[in-house]
Amino acid sequence: MDSSTIDLSPDEFRRLGHVLIDLLADQLAGAREAPVRRPLPEAVRDRLLNAPLNDAPEAPDALLQRVKDDMLPYSLGNSSPRFFGWVNSPPAPLGILGDLLAAGQGSPAVNSDRAAYFVEMAVVGWIRAMFGLPETTGGILTSGGTAANVIGLAAMRHMMAQGNMRRLGMTAEPARMVLYTSTQAHSCLQKAAELLGFGDEHLRRIPVDSEYRMDVAALREAVGRDRANGLRPVCVAASAGTVNTGAVDPLDAIADLCADEAMWFHIDGAYGGFGILSPAAAPLFKGIERADSLAVDPHKWLYAPIEAGCALVRDGDLLRAVFGVSPAYLNHDSPYPWLSDLGIQQTRGFKALKIWLVLQQVGLQGFRDLISADIAHAKALQAKIKARPEFELVAAGPLSITCFRYKPVGMADDKVDALNKALQKGLDASGKAFVSSTEIDGRFVLRACIVNFRTTDADLDVLLDAAAEAGKAELKAKGDSREDTKA
Ligand SMILES: *Cc1c(COP(=O)(O)O)cnc(C)c1O
């Protein structure tokens, strides 16, 4: 076998590249009209799962054909204007090209004398400035919000430890450290607490108020109780946009408490952080500029193709103190630390390029408008839900998340959960719209999160019409012929 099997001539590379771009362009062209999602047929699933790896080479054209047939039709669906599940935005098309470019130029974003390094530093600086954090802030791009939260909390652990965390780890801690978050916090904070050795038992879930924001009085009480019991409260991990409802914790009050108690102020802004760009929503984020560490997710509201998160740490030297290592084989005499000294990964992709492209393509004002439009669409959806008697608005967050359910007039509460579970499946199968689900105050709810520059007002009507249709179909299948729109 010679290298001609793996290498492509420039002409062949160009030809295959065109085939591939055409595939993606066709997908873009169909984003509005195609079904939001298609069910993955068992035969396709089995073909993907059991694909043999042969001794003999295969032709790239045949492989691309398999991608076209068996993969592209069964993506998550988030390129559609009527995809409202979880927090999965459509990738900005220029960002898609950015990822291709990043792979194509082949340079890891590590070495501090290469262009990719300075592009990442610039992008991190732009993001830092959006939150009003000082210039001393350090940061790094990550795989996503989970990794960004882990990095922020690792910096916290290093700073708050009484012993030498790098040398002795948790074994040198004279008192157990305790972290505080709300009952609405994202599960990645649990992962972080477990991974960093605090243990889930030392991550307190503070109750929330009627708007699903952390109850600061309850927080203060919990901190006092733990201190009285000989534990060491070290950190509040607040949410700037909870994943269930988009609630933003009272950041300024929590910052005050952290200052009073000499605790670290961490913020998980993975979903909602960039909501600060919306002038109407910006006041919710007052206090975010006081964070000791902040996790945000460009692959959510900045529309960067996955993966792209960002960790910011107010004391920029801390990242190097936590992660810096200097074995002989990585020796360099650059005045700048390598990016491997600021985070977990050694070799790492050039994630900054796609963000660099899209942020400048759209501009700051463009992003203010896009994010404001998503929030306005959520408000419009909430108004439409209120205007339709067959729906119940359960939680209307201040950002772009709406939790609701289909509840025919007179239906007993204990039947509503099951009905909505079936409705969600039916709606998904219809291909007309997609919502995910969650639990609010013990109730199963449909959850629509609008982080989608393609969504229009008409798409919201399609969602509600299709949801009502799926609900009716389910009632009918169960032999319930109730007239669901009777007020
Ligand atoms: C998405 C999300 C996370 C996790 O981020 P990933 O990018 O999925 O790793 C954490 N917190 C919140 C609030 C989120 O919305």
Short mmCIF file of C-alpha atoms and ligand atoms in Angstrom, two decimals:
data_model
loop_
_atom_site.label_atom_id
_atom_site.label_comp_id
_atom_site.label_asym_id
_atom_site.label_seq_id
_atom_site.Cartn_x
_atom_site.Cartn_y
_atom_site.Cartn_z
CA MET A 1 0.00 0.00 0.00
CA ASP A 2 1.44 3.38 -0.90
CA SER A 3 0.46 6.77 0.40
CA SER A 4 -1.75 7.39 -2.61
CA THR A 5 -4.53 5.56 -0.78
CA ILE A 6 -4.67 8.05 2.06
CA ASP A 7 -3.54 11.14 0.25
CA LEU A 8 -5.70 12.90 -2.30
CA SER A 9 -4.41 14.80 -5.26
CA PRO A 10 -5.36 18.47 -5.10
CA ASP A 11 -7.83 17.90 -7.94
CA GLU A 12 -9.45 14.94 -6.24
CA PHE A 13 -9.61 16.86 -2.96
CA ARG A 14 -11.32 19.73 -4.78
CA ARG A 15 -13.80 17.40 -6.48
CA LEU A 16 -14.75 15.55 -3.28
CA GLY A 17 -14.92 18.82 -1.41
CA HIS A 18 -17.47 20.08 -3.89
CA VAL A 19 -19.52 16.91 -3.46
CA LEU A 20 -19.45 17.39 0.30
CA ILE A 21 -20.32 21.09 0.19
CA ASP A 22 -23.19 20.27 -2.17
CA LEU A 23 -24.52 17.74 0.34
CA LEU A 24 -24.46 20.33 3.09
CA ALA A 25 -25.87 23.08 0.89
CA ASP A 26 -28.78 20.80 -0.08
CA GLN A 27 -29.42 20.22 3.60
CA LEU A 28 -29.42 23.97 4.20
CA ALA A 29 -31.80 24.48 1.29
CA GLY A 30 -34.20 21.97 2.83
CA ALA A 31 -33.94 23.22 6.41
CA ARG A 32 -37.26 25.08 6.31
CA GLU A 33 -39.42 22.58 4.43
CA ALA A 34 -38.00 19.18 5.40
CA PRO A 35 -39.40 17.29 8.39
CA VAL A 36 -37.71 18.56 11.55
CA ARG A 37 -36.53 15.04 12.35
CA ARG A 38 -36.94 11.65 10.79
CA PRO A 39 -37.12 8.49 12.86
CA LEU A 40 -33.95 6.42 12.55
CA PRO A 41 -35.02 3.14 10.88
CA GLU A 42 -33.81 -0.03 12.53
CA ALA A 43 -32.13 -1.16 9.32
CA VAL A 44 -30.08 2.04 9.16
CA ARG A 45 -29.22 1.81 12.83
CA ASP A 46 -27.99 -1.75 12.35
CA ARG A 47 -26.01 -0.79 9.25
CA LEU A 48 -24.27 1.97 11.17
CA LEU A 49 -23.68 -0.12 14.25
CA ASN A 50 -22.42 -3.24 12.49
CA ALA A 51 -20.43 -1.70 9.68
CA PRO A 52 -17.41 -3.93 9.09
CA LEU A 53 -13.93 -2.50 8.78
CA ASN A 54 -12.48 -4.21 5.73
CA ASP A 55 -8.88 -4.94 4.84
CA ALA A 56 -9.37 -3.49 1.41
CA PRO A 57 -9.65 0.25 0.72
CA GLU A 58 -12.97 1.80 -0.18
CA ALA A 59 -13.61 4.63 -2.59
CA PRO A 60 -14.25 8.04 -0.99
CA ASP A 61 -17.26 8.59 -3.27
CA ALA A 62 -18.92 5.45 -1.97
CA LEU A 63 -18.21 6.51 1.60
CA LEU A 64 -19.72 9.96 1.06
CA GLN A 65 -22.76 8.30 -0.45
CA ARG A 66 -23.20 6.30 2.76
CA VAL A 67 -22.94 9.50 4.77
CA LYS A 68 -25.63 11.02 2.55
CA ASP A 69 -27.95 8.02 2.87
CA ASP A 70 -27.47 6.86 6.43
CA MET A 71 -26.31 9.86 8.46
CA LEU A 72 -27.41 13.23 7.15
CA PRO A 73 -31.16 12.45 7.20
CA TYR A 74 -30.95 11.39 10.83
CA SER A 75 -29.23 14.32 12.47
CA LEU A 76 -30.72 15.89 15.60
CA GLY A 77 -32.91 18.26 13.60
CA ASN A 78 -31.61 21.53 15.01
CA SER A 79 -31.08 23.11 11.61
CA SER A 80 -34.87 23.36 11.29
CA PRO A 81 -36.65 26.60 12.26
CA ARG A 82 -39.09 24.46 14.26
CA PHE A 83 -36.56 22.64 16.42
CA PHE A 84 -37.00 23.80 20.02
CA GLY A 85 -35.42 20.95 22.01
CA TRP A 86 -32.87 21.23 24.83
CA VAL A 87 -30.40 24.02 24.00
CA ASN A 88 -29.33 23.00 20.53
CA SER A 89 -29.08 25.91 18.16
CA PRO A 90 -28.58 25.57 14.42
CA PRO A 91 -24.95 26.00 13.42
CA ALA A 92 -24.25 29.26 11.60
CA PRO A 93 -23.33 28.31 8.01
CA LEU A 94 -20.11 30.33 8.02
CA GLY A 95 -19.17 28.55 11.24
CA ILE A 96 -19.63 25.21 9.48
CA LEU A 97 -17.08 26.34 6.92
CA GLY A 98 -14.93 27.55 9.78
CA ASP A 99 -14.81 24.06 11.27
CA LEU A 100 -13.83 22.66 7.88
CA LEU A 101 -11.13 25.31 7.59
CA ALA A 102 -9.88 24.60 11.10
CA ALA A 103 -9.51 20.92 10.27
CA GLY A 104 -7.98 21.74 6.92
CA GLN A 105 -5.27 24.06 8.16
CA GLY A 106 -4.35 21.33 10.59
CA SER A 107 -2.83 23.41 13.35
CA PRO A 108 -3.70 22.60 16.93
CA ALA A 109 -4.48 25.65 19.04
CA VAL A 110 -1.74 25.16 21.58
CA ASN A 111 1.64 26.61 20.61
CA SER A 112 1.92 30.27 21.51
CA ASP A 113 3.86 31.32 18.43
CA ARG A 114 1.20 30.24 15.91
CA ALA A 115 -1.73 32.21 14.50
CA ALA A 116 -4.43 29.96 16.03
CA TYR A 117 -3.22 30.90 19.51
CA PHE A 118 -3.76 34.60 19.01
CA VAL A 119 -7.12 34.07 17.33
CA GLU A 120 -8.26 32.13 20.40
CA MET A 121 -6.91 34.79 22.75
CA ALA A 122 -8.77 37.45 20.75
CA VAL A 123 -12.04 35.49 20.79
CA VAL A 124 -11.77 34.84 24.53
CA GLY A 125 -11.10 38.55 24.99
CA TRP A 126 -14.23 39.49 23.02
CA ILE A 127 -16.33 37.13 25.13
CA ARG A 128 -14.79 38.46 28.36
CA ALA A 129 -15.66 42.02 27.33
CA MET A 130 -19.32 41.04 26.70
CA PHE A 131 -19.61 40.28 30.42
CA GLY A 132 -17.72 43.31 31.67
CA LEU A 133 -15.05 41.19 33.33
CA PRO A 134 -11.71 42.96 33.89
CA GLU A 135 -8.76 42.63 31.54
CA THR A 136 -6.92 40.53 34.10
CA THR A 137 -9.42 37.75 33.33
CA GLY A 138 -8.00 34.62 31.75
CA GLY A 139 -9.90 32.12 29.69
CA ILE A 140 -9.85 29.25 27.31
CA LEU A 141 -12.20 27.62 24.84
CA THR A 142 -13.49 24.21 25.80
CA SER A 143 -15.56 21.39 24.37
CA GLY A 144 -18.66 22.92 25.94
CA GLY A 145 -20.28 24.24 29.06
CA THR A 146 -19.59 21.12 31.10
CA ALA A 147 -15.85 21.37 30.57
CA ALA A 148 -15.97 25.14 31.14
CA ASN A 149 -17.72 24.61 34.49
CA VAL A 150 -15.16 21.97 35.48
CA ILE A 151 -12.31 24.34 34.65
CA GLY A 152 -13.87 27.24 36.56
CA LEU A 153 -14.48 25.06 39.59
CA ALA A 154 -10.99 23.57 39.37
CA ALA A 155 -9.61 27.11 39.62
CA MET A 156 -11.92 27.66 42.59
CA ARG A 157 -10.74 24.49 44.32
CA HIS A 158 -7.10 25.47 43.86
CA MET A 159 -7.72 28.93 45.26
CA MET A 160 -9.93 27.91 48.18
CA ALA A 161 -7.94 24.85 49.30
CA GLN A 162 -6.03 25.16 52.52
CA GLY A 163 -3.44 22.60 51.52
CA ASN A 164 -1.41 22.35 48.34
CA MET A 165 -4.07 21.00 46.01
CA ARG A 166 -1.72 20.11 43.16
CA ARG A 167 0.67 18.14 45.31
CA LEU A 168 -1.57 16.66 47.97
CA GLY A 169 -5.06 16.84 46.53
CA MET A 170 -8.04 16.58 48.84
CA THR A 171 -6.07 14.52 51.36
CA ALA A 172 -4.52 17.71 52.78
CA GLU A 173 -7.85 19.43 53.44
CA PRO A 174 -8.54 19.80 57.15
CA ALA A 175 -12.25 20.47 56.67
CA ARG A 176 -14.64 19.33 54.01
CA MET A 177 -15.43 21.99 51.40
CA VAL A 178 -19.04 22.69 50.48
CA LEU A 179 -20.50 24.17 47.28
CA TYR A 180 -23.93 25.69 46.80
CA THR A 181 -26.13 25.76 43.76
CA SER A 182 -29.89 25.77 43.24
CA THR A 183 -32.32 22.93 42.77
CA GLN A 184 -32.61 24.12 39.15
CA ALA A 185 -28.89 23.95 38.37
CA HIS A 186 -27.61 21.91 35.44
CA SER A 187 -26.45 18.36 36.15
CA CYS A 188 -22.93 19.19 34.95
CA LEU A 189 -22.35 20.91 38.29
CA GLN A 190 -22.92 17.58 39.98
CA LYS A 191 -20.46 16.00 37.55
CA ALA A 192 -17.94 18.73 38.35
CA ALA A 193 -18.40 18.36 42.12
CA GLU A 194 -17.91 14.60 41.86
CA LEU A 195 -15.01 14.78 39.44
CA LEU A 196 -13.16 17.39 41.50
CA GLY A 197 -13.46 15.28 44.62
CA PHE A 198 -15.96 17.33 46.60
CA GLY A 199 -18.55 14.60 46.34
CA ASP A 200 -22.18 15.11 45.50
CA GLU A 201 -23.07 15.23 49.19
CA HIS A 202 -21.15 18.50 49.44
CA LEU A 203 -23.05 20.16 46.63
CA ARG A 204 -26.03 21.78 48.31
CA ARG A 205 -29.18 22.37 46.24
CA ILE A 206 -30.69 25.57 47.57
CA PRO A 207 -34.45 26.02 47.04
CA VAL A 208 -35.72 28.53 44.50
CA ASP A 209 -38.32 31.31 44.62
CA SER A 210 -41.52 31.42 42.58
CA GLU A 211 -39.47 32.45 39.53
CA TYR A 212 -37.10 29.48 39.92
CA ARG A 213 -34.21 31.70 41.10
CA MET A 214 -31.97 30.72 43.95
CA ASP A 215 -33.41 31.84 47.29
CA VAL A 216 -30.61 33.94 48.74
CA ALA A 217 -32.00 33.91 52.29
CA ALA A 218 -32.06 30.10 52.20
CA LEU A 219 -28.52 30.17 50.80
CA ARG A 220 -27.32 32.37 53.64
CA GLU A 221 -28.92 30.03 56.16
CA ALA A 222 -27.37 26.94 54.60
CA VAL A 223 -23.92 28.52 54.62
CA GLY A 224 -24.31 29.44 58.29
CA ARG A 225 -25.51 25.96 59.18
CA ASP A 226 -22.57 24.31 57.43
CA ARG A 227 -20.06 26.63 59.10
CA ALA A 228 -21.62 25.87 62.49
CA ASN A 229 -21.15 22.18 61.73
CA GLY A 230 -17.44 22.59 61.04
CA LEU A 231 -17.65 22.40 57.25
CA ARG A 232 -16.07 24.94 54.93
CA PRO A 233 -18.42 26.76 52.52
CA VAL A 234 -16.19 27.71 49.59
CA CYS A 235 -18.28 28.44 46.52
CA VAL A 236 -21.68 29.43 45.17
CA ALA A 237 -22.29 28.15 41.65
CA ALA A 238 -25.12 30.35 40.40
CA SER A 239 -27.04 29.93 37.15
CA ALA A 240 -27.36 32.68 34.56
CA GLY A 241 -30.12 30.96 32.69
CA THR A 242 -31.25 27.65 34.18
CA VAL A 243 -31.78 24.83 31.79
CA ASN A 244 -35.39 24.20 32.86
CA THR A 245 -36.85 27.69 32.64
CA GLY A 246 -34.04 30.13 31.86
CA ALA A 247 -34.20 31.68 35.32
CA VAL A 248 -31.27 33.93 36.18
CA ASP A 249 -30.28 33.72 39.84
CA PRO A 250 -30.00 37.06 41.73
CA LEU A 251 -26.36 37.44 40.78
CA ASP A 252 -25.67 40.72 42.50
CA ALA A 253 -27.08 39.53 45.83
CA ILE A 254 -25.13 36.29 45.55
CA ALA A 255 -21.96 38.26 44.78
CA ASP A 256 -22.57 40.27 47.97
CA LEU A 257 -22.99 37.10 49.96
CA CYS A 258 -19.82 35.59 48.49
CA ALA A 259 -17.93 38.77 49.37
CA ASP A 260 -19.30 38.69 52.96
CA GLU A 261 -18.48 35.03 53.39
CA ALA A 262 -15.14 35.01 51.51
CA MET A 263 -16.53 32.46 49.07
CA TRP A 264 -15.85 32.01 45.38
CA PHE A 265 -18.57 33.22 42.99
CA HIS A 266 -18.95 30.88 40.01
CA ILE A 267 -21.63 31.30 37.35
CA ASP A 268 -22.93 28.72 34.91
CA GLY A 269 -24.05 30.79 31.95
CA ALA A 270 -23.87 27.97 29.41
CA TYR A 271 -27.38 28.49 28.12
CA GLY A 272 -28.28 32.01 29.11
CA GLY A 273 -25.03 33.95 29.51
CA PHE A 274 -25.07 35.53 26.08
CA GLY A 275 -28.59 36.76 26.82
CA ILE A 276 -26.73 39.73 28.27
CA LEU A 277 -26.38 40.94 24.67
CA SER A 278 -30.12 41.60 24.52
CA PRO A 279 -30.56 45.14 25.86
CA ALA A 280 -33.95 44.20 27.32
CA ALA A 281 -32.56 41.16 29.15
CA ALA A 282 -29.24 42.71 30.19
CA PRO A 283 -30.47 44.03 33.58
CA LEU A 284 -31.13 40.42 34.69
CA PHE A 285 -27.39 39.81 34.51
CA LYS A 286 -26.36 42.60 36.86
CA GLY A 287 -23.59 41.16 39.01
CA ILE A 288 -22.23 38.76 36.38
CA GLU A 289 -19.23 41.11 36.10
CA ARG A 290 -18.40 40.21 39.71
CA ALA A 291 -17.94 36.50 38.96
CA ASP A 292 -14.71 34.80 39.96
CA SER A 293 -15.35 32.29 37.20
CA LEU A 294 -17.91 32.03 34.44
CA ALA A 295 -18.81 29.23 32.02
CA VAL A 296 -20.50 30.11 28.73
CA ASP A 297 -21.27 28.19 25.56
CA PRO A 298 -20.63 29.75 22.16
CA HIS A 299 -22.17 26.60 20.65
CA LYS A 300 -25.53 27.64 22.06
CA TRP A 301 -26.47 31.32 21.66
CA LEU A 302 -23.49 32.39 19.54
CA TYR A 303 -24.51 29.76 16.97
CA ALA A 304 -21.02 28.27 16.71
CA PRO A 305 -21.15 24.70 15.41
CA ILE A 306 -20.53 22.22 18.22
CA GLU A 307 -18.18 21.97 20.04
CA ALA A 308 -17.37 25.31 21.63
CA GLY A 309 -17.55 26.35 25.27
CA CYS A 310 -15.58 29.01 27.12
CA ALA A 311 -14.23 29.19 30.66
CA LEU A 312 -13.36 32.59 32.09
CA VAL A 313 -11.49 33.09 35.37
CA ARG A 314 -11.20 36.55 36.86
CA ASP A 315 -7.69 36.00 38.20
CA GLY A 316 -6.08 35.13 34.88
CA ASP A 317 -2.91 33.72 36.47
CA LEU A 318 -4.91 31.02 38.22
CA LEU A 319 -5.46 28.86 35.15
CA ARG A 320 -1.73 28.47 34.69
CA ALA A 321 -1.31 27.83 38.40
CA VAL A 322 -3.86 25.00 38.18
CA PHE A 323 -3.02 23.46 34.80
CA GLY A 324 0.51 24.57 33.88
CA VAL A 325 3.07 21.82 33.44
CA SER A 326 6.47 22.00 31.77
CA PRO A 327 7.98 18.67 30.78
CA ALA A 328 11.14 18.84 28.68
CA TYR A 329 9.36 17.69 25.54
CA LEU A 330 7.03 20.69 25.65
CA ASN A 331 9.77 23.17 26.36
CA HIS A 332 9.46 26.52 24.64
CA ASP A 333 10.80 29.99 25.22
CA SER A 334 7.70 31.89 24.18
CA PRO A 335 6.64 34.69 26.54
CA TYR A 336 3.06 33.38 26.35
CA PRO A 337 1.93 30.18 28.06
CA TRP A 338 0.81 27.42 25.72
CA LEU A 339 -2.91 26.82 25.79
CA SER A 340 -2.23 23.38 27.25
CA ASP A 341 -1.05 25.26 30.34
CA LEU A 342 -4.46 26.88 30.79
CA GLY A 343 -6.78 23.89 30.53
CA ILE A 344 -7.16 20.15 30.45
CA GLN A 345 -6.30 19.27 26.88
CA GLN A 346 -2.84 19.05 25.36
CA THR A 347 -3.53 18.78 21.63
CA ARG A 348 -6.67 20.77 20.98
CA GLY A 349 -8.64 21.92 17.97
CA PHE A 350 -8.80 25.39 16.50
CA LYS A 351 -12.31 26.06 17.83
CA ALA A 352 -11.77 29.79 17.86
CA LEU A 353 -11.85 30.06 14.07
CA LYS A 354 -15.56 29.33 13.66
CA ILE A 355 -16.43 31.75 16.46
CA TRP A 356 -14.06 34.38 15.06
CA LEU A 357 -15.75 34.10 11.67
CA VAL A 358 -19.37 34.18 12.86
CA LEU A 359 -18.96 36.92 15.49
CA GLN A 360 -17.45 39.26 12.93
CA GLN A 361 -19.75 38.20 10.10
CA VAL A 362 -22.78 39.12 12.21
CA GLY A 363 -21.23 41.86 14.34
CA LEU A 364 -22.11 42.72 17.90
CA GLN A 365 -25.23 44.66 16.92
CA GLY A 366 -26.31 41.72 14.78
CA PHE A 367 -26.01 39.39 17.77
CA ARG A 368 -27.92 41.82 19.98
CA ASP A 369 -30.71 41.68 17.41
CA LEU A 370 -30.62 37.89 16.94
CA ILE A 371 -30.74 37.15 20.66
CA SER A 372 -33.41 39.78 21.24
CA ALA A 373 -35.47 38.19 18.46
CA ASP A 374 -35.26 34.76 20.14
CA ILE A 375 -36.45 36.24 23.41
CA ALA A 376 -39.26 38.08 21.62
CA HIS A 377 -40.30 34.83 19.94
CA ALA A 378 -40.47 33.14 23.32
CA LYS A 379 -42.71 35.94 24.63
CA ALA A 380 -44.89 35.58 21.53
CA LEU A 381 -45.13 31.84 22.08
CA GLN A 382 -46.18 32.44 25.68
CA ALA A 383 -48.90 34.84 24.55
CA LYS A 384 -50.16 32.32 21.99
CA ILE A 385 -50.26 29.59 24.63
CA LYS A 386 -52.27 31.81 26.97
CA ALA A 387 -54.70 32.57 24.16
CA ARG A 388 -55.41 28.89 23.50
CA PRO A 389 -57.59 27.20 26.15
CA GLU A 390 -56.24 23.72 25.38
CA PHE A 391 -52.77 24.73 26.56
CA GLU A 392 -51.47 25.64 29.99
CA LEU A 393 -48.46 27.92 30.42
CA VAL A 394 -46.46 26.38 33.27
CA ALA A 395 -43.29 28.48 33.33
CA ALA A 396 -42.35 31.47 31.24
CA GLY A 397 -38.69 32.22 31.81
CA PRO A 398 -37.21 35.67 31.29
CA LEU A 399 -35.04 34.47 28.37
CA SER A 400 -36.17 32.12 25.62
CA ILE A 401 -37.55 29.03 27.38
CA THR A 402 -41.24 28.24 27.67
CA CYS A 403 -42.65 25.28 29.61
CA PHE A 404 -46.22 24.35 28.82
CA ARG A 405 -48.58 21.47 28.50
CA TYR A 406 -51.61 20.36 26.62
CA LYS A 407 -54.48 20.17 29.06
CA PRO A 408 -57.97 19.65 27.68
CA VAL A 409 -60.54 21.49 29.74
CA GLY A 410 -61.78 19.32 32.58
CA MET A 411 -59.07 16.67 32.34
CA ALA A 412 -57.98 15.32 35.73
CA ASP A 413 -54.48 16.46 36.62
CA ASP A 414 -53.13 12.94 37.08
CA LYS A 415 -53.83 12.10 33.43
CA VAL A 416 -52.10 15.15 32.00
CA ASP A 417 -48.54 13.89 32.40
CA ALA A 418 -49.16 10.71 30.45
CA LEU A 419 -51.06 12.58 27.76
CA ASN A 420 -48.21 15.04 27.25
CA LYS A 421 -45.59 12.29 27.17
CA ALA A 422 -47.50 10.66 24.34
CA LEU A 423 -48.09 14.02 22.69
CA GLN A 424 -44.39 14.77 22.64
CA LYS A 425 -43.66 11.49 20.86
CA GLY A 426 -46.50 12.06 18.41
CA LEU A 427 -45.35 15.60 17.68
CA ASP A 428 -41.81 14.36 17.03
CA ALA A 429 -43.11 11.64 14.72
CA SER A 430 -45.12 14.23 12.76
CA GLY A 431 -41.88 15.95 11.74
CA LYS A 432 -43.66 19.30 12.06
CA ALA A 433 -41.91 20.59 15.17
CA PHE A 434 -39.79 19.34 18.03
CA VAL A 435 -39.82 20.18 21.72
CA SER A 436 -38.04 18.41 24.56
CA SER A 437 -39.52 17.94 28.00
CA THR A 438 -38.70 18.40 31.62
CA GLU A 439 -40.26 18.38 35.06
CA ILE A 440 -41.49 21.54 36.78
CA ASP A 441 -42.75 21.22 40.35
CA GLY A 442 -43.24 17.51 39.80
CA ARG A 443 -45.23 17.95 36.58
CA PHE A 444 -44.16 16.67 33.17
CA VAL A 445 -44.03 19.64 30.79
CA LEU A 446 -43.18 20.33 27.18
CA ARG A 447 -40.22 22.64 26.96
CA ALA A 448 -39.54 24.92 24.01
CA CYS A 449 -36.19 26.68 23.99
CA ILE A 450 -35.76 29.16 21.17
CA VAL A 451 -32.11 29.60 20.26
CA ASN A 452 -32.75 29.61 16.56
CA PHE A 453 -32.07 32.39 14.06
CA ARG A 454 -34.36 30.68 11.53
CA THR A 455 -37.50 30.66 13.69
CA THR A 456 -40.30 32.97 12.62
CA ASP A 457 -43.60 33.84 14.26
CA ALA A 458 -45.40 31.49 11.87
CA ASP A 459 -43.24 28.59 13.10
CA LEU A 460 -44.65 29.12 16.58
CA ASP A 461 -48.18 28.63 15.25
CA VAL A 462 -47.07 25.48 13.45
CA LEU A 463 -45.67 24.20 16.76
CA LEU A 464 -48.89 24.81 18.69
CA ASP A 465 -51.16 23.53 15.92
CA ALA A 466 -49.09 20.37 15.55
CA ALA A 467 -48.92 19.88 19.32
CA ALA A 468 -52.71 20.24 19.63
CA GLU A 469 -53.16 17.83 16.74
CA ALA A 470 -50.86 15.27 18.37
CA GLY A 471 -52.71 15.72 21.66
CA LYS A 472 -56.09 15.20 20.02
CA ALA A 473 -54.84 12.12 18.20
CA GLU A 474 -53.68 10.68 21.49
CA LEU A 475 -57.05 11.41 23.15
CA LYS A 476 -58.80 9.76 20.27
CA ALA A 477 -56.54 6.71 20.44
CA LYS A 478 -57.46 6.45 24.12
CA GLY A 479 -61.17 6.67 23.26
CA ASP A 480 -61.61 10.10 24.79
CA SER A 481 -63.62 12.24 22.39
CA ARG A 482 -63.55 15.36 24.55
CA GLU A 483 -63.84 18.62 22.65
CA ASP A 484 -60.55 20.05 23.75
CA THR A 485 -60.96 23.66 22.70
CA LYS A 486 -64.16 24.28 24.64
CA ALA A 487 -63.45 26.94 27.22
C1 LIG B 1 -25.92 23.16 28.06
C2 LIG B 1 -25.73 23.52 29.48
C3 LIG B 1 -24.66 22.99 30.20
C4 LIG B 1 -23.74 21.96 29.65
O1 LIG B 1 -23.01 22.46 28.56
P1 LIG B 1 -22.49 21.49 27.41
O2 LIG B 1 -22.04 22.43 26.35
O3 LIG B 1 -23.66 20.65 27.00
O4 LIG B 1 -21.40 20.67 27.98
C5 LIG B 1 -24.47 23.43 31.49
N1 LIG B 1 -25.31 24.32 32.05
C6 LIG B 1 -26.36 24.84 31.39
C7 LIG B 1 -27.24 25.83 32.07
C8 LIG B 1 -26.61 24.45 30.08
O5 LIG B 1 -27.65 24.95 29.42
#
